[in-house]
Amino acid sequence: MTEVSKITLIGHSGWGPVEEAYEERLTVSAAEVTYRYHPIKATAENVAHRWRYWTDGPALVNAFENLAAVVSTW
């Protein structure tokens, strides 16, 4: 069985004008969660942003292990 070290979810906007189009990426591991939002065409209302949360606490480790167990069964 393969060990899961991180899980990445990638999303893209669908229907709509290019000024509202974007790509987003959420990555989860046992130590951190990162999010990136990248507009296809940046405007004053649709700006790129990102954030990161990291910890060495057991809560994120336990949550990631539970999520990895579900993902590995797909």
PDB file of C-alpha atoms in Angstrom:
ATOM      1  CA  MET A   1       0.000   0.000   0.000  1.00  0.00           C
ATOM      2  CA  THR A   2       1.270   3.481  -0.899  1.00  0.00           C
ATOM      3  CA  GLU A   3       1.849   5.971   1.904  1.00  0.00           C
ATOM      4  CA  VAL A   4       0.158   9.333   1.362  1.00  0.00           C
ATOM      5  CA  SER A   5       2.450  12.262   2.209  1.00  0.00           C
ATOM      6  CA  LYS A   6       0.239  15.108   0.959  1.00  0.00           C
ATOM      7  CA  ILE A   7      -3.106  15.622  -0.725  1.00  0.00           C
ATOM      8  CA  THR A   8      -3.621  18.348  -3.333  1.00  0.00           C
ATOM      9  CA  LEU A   9      -6.997  19.496  -4.639  1.00  0.00           C
ATOM     10  CA  ILE A  10      -6.968  21.658  -7.769  1.00  0.00           C
ATOM     11  CA  GLY A  11      -9.974  23.606  -8.958  1.00  0.00           C
ATOM     12  CA  HIS A  12     -10.742  25.817 -11.917  1.00  0.00           C
ATOM     13  CA  SER A  13     -13.609  28.180 -12.514  1.00  0.00           C
ATOM     14  CA  GLY A  14     -16.059  27.103 -15.111  1.00  0.00           C
ATOM     15  CA  TRP A  15     -18.696  29.176 -16.764  1.00  0.00           C
ATOM     16  CA  GLY A  16     -18.311  32.989 -16.786  1.00  0.00           C
ATOM     17  CA  PRO A  17     -16.257  35.910 -18.044  1.00  0.00           C
ATOM     18  CA  VAL A  18     -12.453  35.766 -18.072  1.00  0.00           C
ATOM     19  CA  GLU A  19     -12.314  38.578 -15.469  1.00  0.00           C
ATOM     20  CA  GLU A  20     -13.826  36.130 -12.966  1.00  0.00           C
ATOM     21  CA  ALA A  21     -11.870  33.021 -14.052  1.00  0.00           C
ATOM     22  CA  TYR A  22      -9.410  31.479 -11.603  1.00  0.00           C
ATOM     23  CA  GLU A  23      -7.406  28.438 -10.588  1.00  0.00           C
ATOM     24  CA  GLU A  24      -7.127  27.384  -6.958  1.00  0.00           C
ATOM     25  CA  ARG A  25      -5.063  24.783  -5.166  1.00  0.00           C
ATOM     26  CA  LEU A  26      -5.431  23.406  -1.627  1.00  0.00           C
ATOM     27  CA  THR A  27      -2.645  21.196  -0.302  1.00  0.00           C
ATOM     28  CA  VAL A  28      -2.868  19.309   2.995  1.00  0.00           C
ATOM     29  CA  SER A  29      -0.091  17.402   4.750  1.00  0.00           C
ATOM     30  CA  ALA A  30       0.511  16.264   8.316  1.00  0.00           C
ATOM     31  CA  ALA A  31       2.376  19.493   9.087  1.00  0.00           C
ATOM     32  CA  GLU A  32       0.664  22.206   7.027  1.00  0.00           C
ATOM     33  CA  VAL A  33      -2.282  23.385   4.963  1.00  0.00           C
ATOM     34  CA  THR A  34      -1.679  25.783   2.062  1.00  0.00           C
ATOM     35  CA  TYR A  35      -4.094  27.546  -0.267  1.00  0.00           C
ATOM     36  CA  ARG A  36      -3.370  29.431  -3.493  1.00  0.00           C
ATOM     37  CA  TYR A  37      -5.856  31.425  -5.574  1.00  0.00           C
ATOM     38  CA  HIS A  38      -4.633  32.588  -8.981  1.00  0.00           C
ATOM     39  CA  PRO A  39      -6.922  34.601 -11.282  1.00  0.00           C
ATOM     40  CA  ILE A  40      -6.568  34.011 -15.004  1.00  0.00           C
ATOM     41  CA  LYS A  41      -6.809  37.776 -15.535  1.00  0.00           C
ATOM     42  CA  ALA A  42      -6.133  39.852 -12.429  1.00  0.00           C
ATOM     43  CA  THR A  43      -8.494  42.764 -11.781  1.00  0.00           C
ATOM     44  CA  ALA A  44      -9.105  45.053  -8.821  1.00  0.00           C
ATOM     45  CA  GLU A  45     -11.816  42.673  -7.570  1.00  0.00           C
ATOM     46  CA  ASN A  46     -10.129  39.405  -8.573  1.00  0.00           C
ATOM     47  CA  VAL A  47      -6.618  39.455  -7.089  1.00  0.00           C
ATOM     48  CA  ALA A  48      -4.211  36.598  -6.405  1.00  0.00           C
ATOM     49  CA  HIS A  49      -3.830  35.508  -2.805  1.00  0.00           C
ATOM     50  CA  ARG A  50      -2.421  32.656  -0.780  1.00  0.00           C
ATOM     51  CA  TRP A  51      -2.178  31.529   2.804  1.00  0.00           C
ATOM     52  CA  ARG A  52      -0.377  28.881   4.809  1.00  0.00           C
ATOM     53  CA  TYR A  53      -1.029  27.311   8.190  1.00  0.00           C
ATOM     54  CA  TRP A  54       1.528  25.031   9.794  1.00  0.00           C
ATOM     55  CA  THR A  55       1.815  23.375  13.174  1.00  0.00           C
ATOM     56  CA  ASP A  56       3.485  20.518  14.968  1.00  0.00           C
ATOM     57  CA  GLY A  57       0.370  19.844  17.050  1.00  0.00           C
ATOM     58  CA  PRO A  58      -1.412  16.486  17.030  1.00  0.00           C
ATOM     59  CA  ALA A  59      -4.778  17.780  15.758  1.00  0.00           C
ATOM     60  CA  LEU A  60      -3.606  18.352  12.175  1.00  0.00           C
ATOM     61  CA  VAL A  61      -1.628  15.090  12.181  1.00  0.00           C
ATOM     62  CA  ASN A  62      -4.715  13.124  13.257  1.00  0.00           C
ATOM     63  CA  ALA A  63      -6.977  14.891  10.767  1.00  0.00           C
ATOM     64  CA  PHE A  64      -4.502  14.273   7.932  1.00  0.00           C
ATOM     65  CA  GLU A  65      -4.107  10.585   8.838  1.00  0.00           C
ATOM     66  CA  ASN A  66      -7.893  10.139   8.783  1.00  0.00           C
ATOM     67  CA  LEU A  67      -8.160  11.940   5.435  1.00  0.00           C
ATOM     68  CA  ALA A  68      -5.230   9.972   3.959  1.00  0.00           C
ATOM     69  CA  ALA A  69      -6.875   6.700   5.011  1.00  0.00           C
ATOM     70  CA  VAL A  70     -10.034   7.640   3.110  1.00  0.00           C
ATOM     71  CA  VAL A  71      -8.149   8.887   0.035  1.00  0.00           C
ATOM     72  CA  SER A  72      -5.960   5.792  -0.189  1.00  0.00           C
ATOM     73  CA  THR A  73      -9.051   3.567  -0.445  1.00  0.00           C
ATOM     74  CA  TRP A  74     -10.255   5.272  -3.657  1.00  0.00           C
TER      75      TRP A  74
END
